[in-house]
Coordinates of C-alpha atoms and ligand atoms in Angstrom, one line a residue:
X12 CA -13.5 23.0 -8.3
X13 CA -15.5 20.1 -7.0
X14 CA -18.1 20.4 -4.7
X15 CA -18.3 17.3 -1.6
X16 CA -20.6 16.6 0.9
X17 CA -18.2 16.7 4.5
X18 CA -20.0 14.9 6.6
X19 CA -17.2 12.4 6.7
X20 CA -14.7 14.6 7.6
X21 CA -14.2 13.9 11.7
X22 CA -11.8 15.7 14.1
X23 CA -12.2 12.8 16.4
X24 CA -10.5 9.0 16.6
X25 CA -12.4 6.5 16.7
X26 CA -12.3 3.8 19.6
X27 CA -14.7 1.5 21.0
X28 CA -17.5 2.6 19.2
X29 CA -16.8 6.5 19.9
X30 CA -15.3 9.3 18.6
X31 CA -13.0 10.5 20.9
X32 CA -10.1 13.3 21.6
X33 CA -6.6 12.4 23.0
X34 CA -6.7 11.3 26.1
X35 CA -4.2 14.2 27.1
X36 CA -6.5 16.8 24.6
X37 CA -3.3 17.4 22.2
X38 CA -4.3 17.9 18.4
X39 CA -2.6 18.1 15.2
X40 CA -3.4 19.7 11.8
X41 CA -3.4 18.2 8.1
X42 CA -2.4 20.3 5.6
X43 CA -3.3 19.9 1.9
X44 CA 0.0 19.0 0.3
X45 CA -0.6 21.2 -3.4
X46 CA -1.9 24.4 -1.3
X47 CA -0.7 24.2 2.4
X48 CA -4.5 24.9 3.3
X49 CA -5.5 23.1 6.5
X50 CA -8.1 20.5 6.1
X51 CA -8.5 19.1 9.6
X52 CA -7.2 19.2 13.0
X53 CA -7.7 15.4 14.8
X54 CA -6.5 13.8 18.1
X55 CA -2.5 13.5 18.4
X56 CA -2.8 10.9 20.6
X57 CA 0.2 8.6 22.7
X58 CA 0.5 5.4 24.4
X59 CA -1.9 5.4 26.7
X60 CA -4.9 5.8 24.3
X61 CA -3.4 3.4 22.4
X62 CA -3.4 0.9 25.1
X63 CA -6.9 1.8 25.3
X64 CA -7.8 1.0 21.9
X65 CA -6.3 -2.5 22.2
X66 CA -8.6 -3.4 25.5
X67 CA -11.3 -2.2 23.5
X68 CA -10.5 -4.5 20.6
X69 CA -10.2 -7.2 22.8
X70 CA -13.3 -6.9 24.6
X71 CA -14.8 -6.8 21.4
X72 CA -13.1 -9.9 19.8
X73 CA -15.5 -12.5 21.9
X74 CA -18.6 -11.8 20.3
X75 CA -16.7 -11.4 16.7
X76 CA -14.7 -14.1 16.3
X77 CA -17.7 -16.3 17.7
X78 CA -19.7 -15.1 14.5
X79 CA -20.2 -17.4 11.7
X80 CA -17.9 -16.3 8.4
X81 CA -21.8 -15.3 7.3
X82 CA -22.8 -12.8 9.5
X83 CA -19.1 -11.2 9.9
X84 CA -19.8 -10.8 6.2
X85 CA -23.4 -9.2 6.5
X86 CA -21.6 -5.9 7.8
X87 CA -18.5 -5.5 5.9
X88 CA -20.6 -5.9 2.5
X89 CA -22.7 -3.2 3.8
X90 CA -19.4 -1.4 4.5
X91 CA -18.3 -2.0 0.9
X92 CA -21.4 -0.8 -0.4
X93 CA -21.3 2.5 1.8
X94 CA -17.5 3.1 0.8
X95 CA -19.2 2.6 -3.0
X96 CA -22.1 5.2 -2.1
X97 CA -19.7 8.0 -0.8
X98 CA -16.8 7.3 -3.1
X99 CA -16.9 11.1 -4.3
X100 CA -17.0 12.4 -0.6
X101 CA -14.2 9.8 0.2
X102 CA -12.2 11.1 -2.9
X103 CA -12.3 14.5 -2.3
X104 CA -10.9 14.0 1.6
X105 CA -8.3 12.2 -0.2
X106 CA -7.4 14.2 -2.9
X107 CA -6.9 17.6 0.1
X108 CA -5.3 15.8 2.4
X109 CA -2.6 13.5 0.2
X110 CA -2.6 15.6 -3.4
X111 CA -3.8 12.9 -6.0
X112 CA -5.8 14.0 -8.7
X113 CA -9.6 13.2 -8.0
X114 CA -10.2 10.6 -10.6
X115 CA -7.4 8.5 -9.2
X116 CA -8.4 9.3 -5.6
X117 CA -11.8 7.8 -6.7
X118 CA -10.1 4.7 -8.0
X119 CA -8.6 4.2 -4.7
X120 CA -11.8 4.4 -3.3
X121 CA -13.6 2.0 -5.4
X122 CA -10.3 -0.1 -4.7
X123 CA -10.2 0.0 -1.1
X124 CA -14.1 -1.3 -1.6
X125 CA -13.0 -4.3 -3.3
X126 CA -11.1 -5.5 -0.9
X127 CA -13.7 -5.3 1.8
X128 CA -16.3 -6.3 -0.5
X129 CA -14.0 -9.5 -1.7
X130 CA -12.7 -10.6 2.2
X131 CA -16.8 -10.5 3.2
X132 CA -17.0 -13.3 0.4
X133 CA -13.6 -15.1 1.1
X134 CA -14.4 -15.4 4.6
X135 CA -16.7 -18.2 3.9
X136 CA -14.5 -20.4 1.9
X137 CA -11.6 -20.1 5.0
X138 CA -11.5 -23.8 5.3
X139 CA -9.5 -26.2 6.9
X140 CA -8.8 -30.1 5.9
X141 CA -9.4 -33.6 6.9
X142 CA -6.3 -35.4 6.5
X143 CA -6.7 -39.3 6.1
X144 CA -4.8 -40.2 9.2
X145 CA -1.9 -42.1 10.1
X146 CA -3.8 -44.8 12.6
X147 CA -6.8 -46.1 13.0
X148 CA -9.6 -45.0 14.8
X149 CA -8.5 -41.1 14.6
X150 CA -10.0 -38.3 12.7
X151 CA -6.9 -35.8 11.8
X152 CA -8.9 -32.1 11.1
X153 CA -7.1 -28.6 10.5
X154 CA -9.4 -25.5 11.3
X155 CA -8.6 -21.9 10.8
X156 CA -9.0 -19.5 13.7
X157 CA -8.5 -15.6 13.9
X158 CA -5.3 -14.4 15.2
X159 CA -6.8 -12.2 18.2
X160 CA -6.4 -8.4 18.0
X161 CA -4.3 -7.2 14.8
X162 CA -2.4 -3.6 14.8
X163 CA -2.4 -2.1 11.7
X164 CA 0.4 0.7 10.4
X165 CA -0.7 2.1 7.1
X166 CA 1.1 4.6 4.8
X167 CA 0.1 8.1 3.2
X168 CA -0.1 7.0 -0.2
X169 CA -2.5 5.2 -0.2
X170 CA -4.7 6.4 2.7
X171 CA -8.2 4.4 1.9
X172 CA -6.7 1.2 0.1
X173 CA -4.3 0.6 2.7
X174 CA -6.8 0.6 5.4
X175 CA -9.4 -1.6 3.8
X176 CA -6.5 -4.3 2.7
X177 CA -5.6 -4.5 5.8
X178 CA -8.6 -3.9 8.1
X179 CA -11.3 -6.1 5.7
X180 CA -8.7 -9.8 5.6
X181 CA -8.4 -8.8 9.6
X182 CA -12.0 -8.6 10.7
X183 CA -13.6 -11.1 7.9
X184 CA -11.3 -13.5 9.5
X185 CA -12.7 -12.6 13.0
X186 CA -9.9 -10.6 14.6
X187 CA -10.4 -6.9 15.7
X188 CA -8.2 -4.1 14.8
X189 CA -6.5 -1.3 15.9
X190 CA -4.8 0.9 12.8
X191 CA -2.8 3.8 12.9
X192 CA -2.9 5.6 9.7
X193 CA -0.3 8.1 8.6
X194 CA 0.3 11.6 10.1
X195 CA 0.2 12.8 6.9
X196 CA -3.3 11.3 5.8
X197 CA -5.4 10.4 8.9
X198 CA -8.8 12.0 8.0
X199 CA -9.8 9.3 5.0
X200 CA -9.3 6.5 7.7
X201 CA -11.7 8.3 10.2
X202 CA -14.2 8.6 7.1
X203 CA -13.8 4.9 6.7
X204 CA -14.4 4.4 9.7
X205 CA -17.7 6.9 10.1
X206 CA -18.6 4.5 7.4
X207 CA -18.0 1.4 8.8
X208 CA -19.9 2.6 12.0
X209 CA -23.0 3.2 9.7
X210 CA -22.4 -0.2 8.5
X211 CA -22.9 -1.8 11.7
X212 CA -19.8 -3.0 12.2
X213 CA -19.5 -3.5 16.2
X214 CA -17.6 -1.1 18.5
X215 CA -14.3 -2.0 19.1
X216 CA -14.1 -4.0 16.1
X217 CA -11.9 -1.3 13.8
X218 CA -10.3 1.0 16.3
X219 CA -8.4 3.9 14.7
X220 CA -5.7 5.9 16.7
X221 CA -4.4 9.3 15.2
X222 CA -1.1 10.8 15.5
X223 CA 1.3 13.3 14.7
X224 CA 5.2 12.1 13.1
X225 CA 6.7 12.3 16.9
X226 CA 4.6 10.0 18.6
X227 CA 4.5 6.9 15.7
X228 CA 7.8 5.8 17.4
X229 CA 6.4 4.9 21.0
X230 CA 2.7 3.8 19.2
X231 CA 4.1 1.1 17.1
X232 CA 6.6 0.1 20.2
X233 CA 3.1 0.0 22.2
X234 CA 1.4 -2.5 19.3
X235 CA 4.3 -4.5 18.5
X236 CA 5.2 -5.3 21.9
X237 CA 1.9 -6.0 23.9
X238 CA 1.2 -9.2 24.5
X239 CA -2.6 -8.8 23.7
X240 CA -2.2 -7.9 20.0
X241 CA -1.4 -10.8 18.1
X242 CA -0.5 -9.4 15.1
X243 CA 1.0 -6.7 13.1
X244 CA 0.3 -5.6 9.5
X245 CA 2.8 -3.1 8.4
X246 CA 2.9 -1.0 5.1
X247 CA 5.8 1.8 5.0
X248 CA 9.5 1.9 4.7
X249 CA 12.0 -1.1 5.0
X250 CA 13.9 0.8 8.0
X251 CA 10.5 1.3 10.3
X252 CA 9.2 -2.5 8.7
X253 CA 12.9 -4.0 10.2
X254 CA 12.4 -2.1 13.7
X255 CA 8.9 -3.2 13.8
X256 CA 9.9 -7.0 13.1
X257 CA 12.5 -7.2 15.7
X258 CA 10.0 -5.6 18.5
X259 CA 7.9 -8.0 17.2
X260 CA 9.9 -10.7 18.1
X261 CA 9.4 -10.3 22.1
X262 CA 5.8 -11.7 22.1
X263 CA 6.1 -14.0 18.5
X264 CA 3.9 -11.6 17.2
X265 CA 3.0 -12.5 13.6
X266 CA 4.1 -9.9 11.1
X267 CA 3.0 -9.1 7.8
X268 CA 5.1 -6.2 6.2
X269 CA 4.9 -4.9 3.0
X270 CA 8.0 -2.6 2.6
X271 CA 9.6 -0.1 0.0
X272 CA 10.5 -1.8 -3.8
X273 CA 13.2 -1.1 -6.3
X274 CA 11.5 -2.4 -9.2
X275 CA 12.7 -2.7 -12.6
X276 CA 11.0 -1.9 -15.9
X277 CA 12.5 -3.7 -18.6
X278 CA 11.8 -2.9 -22.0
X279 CA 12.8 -5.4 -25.1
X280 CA 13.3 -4.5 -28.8
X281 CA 10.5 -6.4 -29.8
X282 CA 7.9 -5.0 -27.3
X283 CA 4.9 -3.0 -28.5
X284 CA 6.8 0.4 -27.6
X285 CA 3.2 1.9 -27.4
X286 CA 2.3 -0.5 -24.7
X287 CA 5.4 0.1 -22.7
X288 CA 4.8 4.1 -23.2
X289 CA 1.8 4.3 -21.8
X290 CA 2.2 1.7 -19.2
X291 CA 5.3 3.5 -18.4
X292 CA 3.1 6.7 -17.7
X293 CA 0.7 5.3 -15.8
X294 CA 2.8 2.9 -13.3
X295 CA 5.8 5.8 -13.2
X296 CA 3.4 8.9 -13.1
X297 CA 0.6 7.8 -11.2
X298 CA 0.0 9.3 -7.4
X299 CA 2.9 11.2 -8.8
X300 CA 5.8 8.2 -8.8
X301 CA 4.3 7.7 -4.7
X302 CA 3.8 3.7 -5.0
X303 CA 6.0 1.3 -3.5
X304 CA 5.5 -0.9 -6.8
X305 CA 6.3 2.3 -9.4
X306 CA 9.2 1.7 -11.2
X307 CA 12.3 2.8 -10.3
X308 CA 14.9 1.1 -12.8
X309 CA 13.8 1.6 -16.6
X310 CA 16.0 -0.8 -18.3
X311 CA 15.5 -0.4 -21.7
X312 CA 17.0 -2.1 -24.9
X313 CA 20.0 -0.6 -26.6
X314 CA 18.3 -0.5 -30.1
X315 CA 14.8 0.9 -28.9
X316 CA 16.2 3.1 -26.7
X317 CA 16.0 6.7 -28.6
X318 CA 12.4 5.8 -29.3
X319 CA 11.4 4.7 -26.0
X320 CA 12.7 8.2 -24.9
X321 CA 11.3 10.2 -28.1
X322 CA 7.7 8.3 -27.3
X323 CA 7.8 8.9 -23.9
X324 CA 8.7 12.7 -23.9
X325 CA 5.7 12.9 -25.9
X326 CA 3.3 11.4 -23.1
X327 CA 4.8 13.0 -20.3
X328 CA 3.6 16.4 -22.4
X329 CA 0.2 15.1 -21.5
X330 CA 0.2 15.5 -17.8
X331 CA -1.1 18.4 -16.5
X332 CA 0.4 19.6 -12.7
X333 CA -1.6 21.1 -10.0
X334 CA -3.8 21.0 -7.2
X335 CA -5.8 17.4 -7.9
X336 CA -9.0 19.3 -6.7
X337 CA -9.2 20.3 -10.4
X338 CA -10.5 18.2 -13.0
X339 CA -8.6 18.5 -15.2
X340 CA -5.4 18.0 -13.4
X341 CA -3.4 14.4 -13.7
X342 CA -0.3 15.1 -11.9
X343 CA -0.3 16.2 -8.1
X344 CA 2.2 17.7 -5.8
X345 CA 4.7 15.0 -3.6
X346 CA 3.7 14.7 -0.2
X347 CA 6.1 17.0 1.3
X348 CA 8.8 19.1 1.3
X349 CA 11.2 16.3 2.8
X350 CA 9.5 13.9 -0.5
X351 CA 11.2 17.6 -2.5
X352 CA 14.5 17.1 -1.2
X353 CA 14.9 13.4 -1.9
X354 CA 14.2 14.0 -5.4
X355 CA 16.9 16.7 -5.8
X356 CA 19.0 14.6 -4.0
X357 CA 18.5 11.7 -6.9
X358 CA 18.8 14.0 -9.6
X359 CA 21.7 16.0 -8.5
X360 CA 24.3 12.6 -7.5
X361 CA 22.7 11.2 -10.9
X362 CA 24.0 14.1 -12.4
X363 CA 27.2 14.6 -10.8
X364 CA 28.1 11.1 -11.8
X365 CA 27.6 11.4 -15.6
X366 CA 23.9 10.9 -16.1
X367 CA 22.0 12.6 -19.1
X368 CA 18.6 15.3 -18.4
X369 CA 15.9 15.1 -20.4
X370 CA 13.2 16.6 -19.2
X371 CA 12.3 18.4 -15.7
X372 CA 14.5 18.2 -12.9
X373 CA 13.3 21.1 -10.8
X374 CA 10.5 22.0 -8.3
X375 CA 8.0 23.8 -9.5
X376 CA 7.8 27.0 -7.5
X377 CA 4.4 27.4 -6.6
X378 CA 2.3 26.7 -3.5
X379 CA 2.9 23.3 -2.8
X380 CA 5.4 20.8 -3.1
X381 CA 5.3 20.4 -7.0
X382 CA 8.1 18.5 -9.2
X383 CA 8.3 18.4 -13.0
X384 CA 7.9 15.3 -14.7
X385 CA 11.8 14.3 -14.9
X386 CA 13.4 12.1 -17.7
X387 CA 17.1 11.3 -17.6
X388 CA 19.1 8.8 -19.5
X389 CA 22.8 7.4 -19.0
X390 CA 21.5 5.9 -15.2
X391 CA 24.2 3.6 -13.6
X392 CA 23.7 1.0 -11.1
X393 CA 26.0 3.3 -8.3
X394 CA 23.8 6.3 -8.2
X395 CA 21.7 7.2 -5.6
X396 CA 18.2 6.3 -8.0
X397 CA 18.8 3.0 -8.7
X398 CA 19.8 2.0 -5.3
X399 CA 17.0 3.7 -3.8
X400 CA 13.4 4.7 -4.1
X401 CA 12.9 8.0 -5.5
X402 CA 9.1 8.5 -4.6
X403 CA 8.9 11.0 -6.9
X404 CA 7.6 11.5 -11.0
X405 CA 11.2 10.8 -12.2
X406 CA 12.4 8.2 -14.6
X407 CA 15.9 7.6 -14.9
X408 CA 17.0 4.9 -17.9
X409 CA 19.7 2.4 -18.7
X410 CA 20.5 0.6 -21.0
X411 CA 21.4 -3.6 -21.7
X412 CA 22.1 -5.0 -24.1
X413 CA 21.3 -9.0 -23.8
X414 CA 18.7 -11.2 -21.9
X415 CA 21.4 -12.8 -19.8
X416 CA 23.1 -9.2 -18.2
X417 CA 19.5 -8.0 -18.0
X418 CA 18.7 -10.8 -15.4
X419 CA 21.8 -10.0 -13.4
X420 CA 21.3 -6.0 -13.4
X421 CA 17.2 -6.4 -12.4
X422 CA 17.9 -8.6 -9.9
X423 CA 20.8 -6.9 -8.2
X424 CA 19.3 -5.5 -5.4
X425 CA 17.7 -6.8 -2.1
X426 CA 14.1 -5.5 -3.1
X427 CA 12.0 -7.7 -4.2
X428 CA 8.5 -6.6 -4.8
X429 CA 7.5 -5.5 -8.4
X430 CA 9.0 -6.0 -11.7
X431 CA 7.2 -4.9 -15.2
X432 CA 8.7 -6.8 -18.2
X433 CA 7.7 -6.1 -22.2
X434 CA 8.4 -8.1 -25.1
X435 CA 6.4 -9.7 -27.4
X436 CA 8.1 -13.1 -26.8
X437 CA 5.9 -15.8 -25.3
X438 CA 9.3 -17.6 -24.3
X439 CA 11.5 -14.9 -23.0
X440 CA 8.0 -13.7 -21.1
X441 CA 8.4 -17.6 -19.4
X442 CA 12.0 -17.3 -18.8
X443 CA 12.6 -13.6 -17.4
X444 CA 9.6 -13.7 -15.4
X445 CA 10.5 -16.4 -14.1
X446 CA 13.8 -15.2 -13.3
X447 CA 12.8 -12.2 -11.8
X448 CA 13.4 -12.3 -8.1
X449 CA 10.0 -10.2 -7.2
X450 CA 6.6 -11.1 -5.8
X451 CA 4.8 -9.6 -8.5
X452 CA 5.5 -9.9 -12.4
X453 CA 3.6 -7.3 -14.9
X454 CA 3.9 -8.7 -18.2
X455 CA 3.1 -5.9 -21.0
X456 CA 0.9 -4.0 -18.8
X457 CA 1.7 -1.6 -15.9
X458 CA -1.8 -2.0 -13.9
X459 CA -0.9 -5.0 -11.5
X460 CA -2.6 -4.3 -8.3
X461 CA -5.5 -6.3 -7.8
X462 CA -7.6 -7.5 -4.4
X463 CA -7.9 -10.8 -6.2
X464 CA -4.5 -11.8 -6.3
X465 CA -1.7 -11.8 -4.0
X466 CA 0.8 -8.9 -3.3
X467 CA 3.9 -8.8 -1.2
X468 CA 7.5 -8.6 -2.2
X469 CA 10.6 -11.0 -2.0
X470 CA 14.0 -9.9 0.1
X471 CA 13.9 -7.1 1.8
X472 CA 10.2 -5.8 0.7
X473 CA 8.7 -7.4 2.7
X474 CA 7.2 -11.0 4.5
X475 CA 3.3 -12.3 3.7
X476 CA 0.8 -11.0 1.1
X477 CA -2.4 -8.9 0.8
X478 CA -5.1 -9.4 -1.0
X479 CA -6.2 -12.7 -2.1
X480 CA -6.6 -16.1 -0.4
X481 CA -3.2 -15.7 1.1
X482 CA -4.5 -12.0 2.5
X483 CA -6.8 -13.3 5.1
X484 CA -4.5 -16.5 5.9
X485 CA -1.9 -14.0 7.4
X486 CA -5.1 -13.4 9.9
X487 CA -5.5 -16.7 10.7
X488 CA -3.8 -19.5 12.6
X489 CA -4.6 -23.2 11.5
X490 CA -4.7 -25.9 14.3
X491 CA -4.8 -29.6 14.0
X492 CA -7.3 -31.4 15.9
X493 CA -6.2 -35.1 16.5
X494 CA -9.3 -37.0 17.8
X495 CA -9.4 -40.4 19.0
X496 CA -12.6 -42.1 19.1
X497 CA -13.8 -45.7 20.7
X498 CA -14.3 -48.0 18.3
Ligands
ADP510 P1 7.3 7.2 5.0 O1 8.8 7.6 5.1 O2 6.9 7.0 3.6 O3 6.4 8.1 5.8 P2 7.3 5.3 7.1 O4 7.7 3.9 7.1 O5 8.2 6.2 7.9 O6 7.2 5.7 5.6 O7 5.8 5.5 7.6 C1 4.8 4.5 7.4 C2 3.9 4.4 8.6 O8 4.8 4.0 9.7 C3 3.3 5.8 9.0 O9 2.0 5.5 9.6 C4 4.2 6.3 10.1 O10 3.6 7.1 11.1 C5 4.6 5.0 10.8 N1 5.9 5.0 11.5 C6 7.0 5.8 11.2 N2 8.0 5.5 12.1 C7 7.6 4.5 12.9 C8 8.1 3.8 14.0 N3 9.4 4.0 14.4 N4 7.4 2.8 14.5 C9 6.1 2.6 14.1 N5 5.5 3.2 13.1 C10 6.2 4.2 12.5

């Protein structure tokens, strides 16, 4: 096993500048998801320290947002380069406390560094326009100004990415924050954060509020209705994203919310099967199926679809299961046994309604919460699967049979966020992407994520996108000054 240095690891929140217990003393533990072994124990924390967090963010916002875009930028690229420096300290409190296999957890770290390392840049080219105006002796001017104080309400499975992708647009733009992460991963945020102190980011700048499952309800009623925070950045399920957005509504908070996906993976007969293979195993396999953009619906074309399945039993022989601590490994456990249960559930209604197993299909009992890697063919639009995410390292397949019925069945859903599409036909690539009703389009390659370009989902996954130009826009409000002037 790995050896890490855990000075990062912090039983405390951090707010104002200070690492601090619940204001009531209450604590919670996270458990490693592959062994049950605790890793740490940090604040379970309510309302009322929440509400503290905000006053401290808005003390703080003065003196940031009156910075130029150049010296907010002077402390998050140090921040980026720290994040850099520690990424195998940051990996290994990811890897125990959310399952991934290290190398992955490390290319979640060196992600969630691009993002802050990109928003320190983009700050500077935030610009606003002059507009040749409508009457004479005017000058019509646009400027971009930060929001105020953003909330942030980031998922477990991605527990430094999400943080940075939200936290770096937010204070490059000039706002403060205050993020809760997920019960099930708060100690990589606090590392962040231990970094981001070291960084000299200000005090009540980033604000980070831990707590336990049975206090997120009354936390995220606390951000989305005070009047103080004027925004929220949401990443997690469409049900808690659809609450959050009608509490929202009370003070016209602005809302970004990047919610579950139901993406299709559609393979033609003339795509490079190898490609689709291996992109297959790395978008389906990866963090163990637990992305919002992993596929969920393989459609895959009648007369390639025995050697799809032949070539892809093959590469799923090449993961390895068990506790991502260990080099070698490439497939962790699900986050928890609840994660377990939904993927029976999938397996057994696909079953019960007619569908074909592979490969897999049980738990592997062992410390942990384990699944095999599942393959099952025969998939119908009715079962539970394809109607629903399955979080979990199972591909179900179905089959089509023309271009035109492959639109319809891809589309027919109210997700909208990713969609991964293989051929090698430069014109059906125009046309089906095109179709596609998704914010993001992966043509012949499974790796789509990117803090250079935008992500966010049509329908219901979501509203706004990260990463990108558009990422720190969502942090920004643009107003029109209309200027008279004597001639
Ligand atoms: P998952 O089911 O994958 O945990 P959730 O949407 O439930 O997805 O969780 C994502 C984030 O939202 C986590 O930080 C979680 O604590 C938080 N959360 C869960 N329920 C609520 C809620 N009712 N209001 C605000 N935040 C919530």
């Amino acid at each position: 096993m790995t050896s890490f240095n855990e000075s990062l690891l912090r039983n405390r929140a951090y707010v104002g500048g200070e690492w601090v217990p619940a204001i009531s003393g209450a604590t919670f533990d996270v458990r490693n998801p592959a062994t049950n072994e605790l890793v740490g124990t940090v604040p379970h924390m309510a309302p009322e320290d929440v509400e503290h967090a905000i006053a401290q963010a808005q003390r703080a916002f003065g003196e940031w947002s009156a910075r130029s875009a150049n010296e907010r930028a002077e402390p998050l690229k140090a921040w980026a380069q720290l994040i850099v420096l520690h990424a195998a300290d940051l990996a290994a409190i990811l890897t125990r406390e959310q399952g991934k296999p290290l190398a992955d957890a490390k290319n979640e770290v060196l992600f969630a560094a691009s993002f802050v390392e990109w928003f320190a840049q983009e700050a500077r080219r935030t610009y606003g326009d002059v507009i040749p105006a409508t009457r004479r002796d005017t000058s019509f001017t646009t400027v971009k100004e930060p929001i105020g104080v953003a909330a942030g309400i980031t998922p477990w499975n991605l527990p430094c990415a999400m943080v940075t992708r939200k936290a770096a647009p937010a204070l490059a733009a000039g706002c403060t924050m205050v993020l809760k992460p997920a019960e099930h991963t708060p100690l990589s945020a606090l590392a962040l954060c231990a970094l981001a102190e070291r960084a000299g980011i200000p005090p009540g700048v980033l604000n980070v509020v831990t707590a336990e499952r049975s206090a997120a309800e009354a936390i995220g009623r606390t951000l989305s209705t005070s009047a103080s925070v004027g925004k929220l950045s949401f990443t997690g399920s469409t049900a808690v994203g659809k609450l959050l957005l009608a509490q929202c509504a009370g003070t016209m908070k602005r809302v970004s919310l990047e919610l579950g996906g139901n993406s299709p993976f559609i393979v033609f007969a003339d795509a490079d099967l190898d490609i689709a293979v291996s992109s297959a195993l790395f978008a389906k396999f990866r963090n163990a199926g637990q992305t919002c953009i992993a596929p969920n619906r393989f459609l895959v074309e009648d007369s390639v679809h025995d050697a799809f399945v032949e070539r892809m039993l093959a590469a799923m022989h090449t993961l390895k299961a068990g506790d991502g601590m260990d080099p070698d490994v490439t497939l962790g456990p699900v986050i928890s046994e609840d994660a377990v249960k939904k993927i029976e559930r999938h397996i057994a209604n696909a079953l019960d309604r007619g569908a074909t197993l592979v490969a897999g299909g049980k738990r592997v009992h062992r410390e942990g919460y384990f699944f095999e890697p599942t393959l099952l063919t025969g998939i119908t639009a009715d079962m539970a699967m394809s109607c629903e995410e399955t979080f979990g390292p199972v591909m179900g397949l179905a089959t089509f049979s023309s271009e035109r019925e492959l639109i319809e069945r891809a589309n027919a859903t109210r997700m909208g966020l990713a969609s991964y599409l293989f051929t090698r036909d430069a014109s059906r690539v125009h046309r089906v992407s095109h179709a596609l009703q998704a914010g993001i389009v992966g043509v012949n390659t499974g790796m789509i994520a990117t803090e250079v370009a935008p992500f966010g989902g049509y329908k219901e996954s979501g509203i706004g996108r990260e990463g990108a130009r558009e990422g720190i826009d969502e942090f920004m409000e643009t107003k029109f000054i209309c200027q008279a002037f004597a001639a």
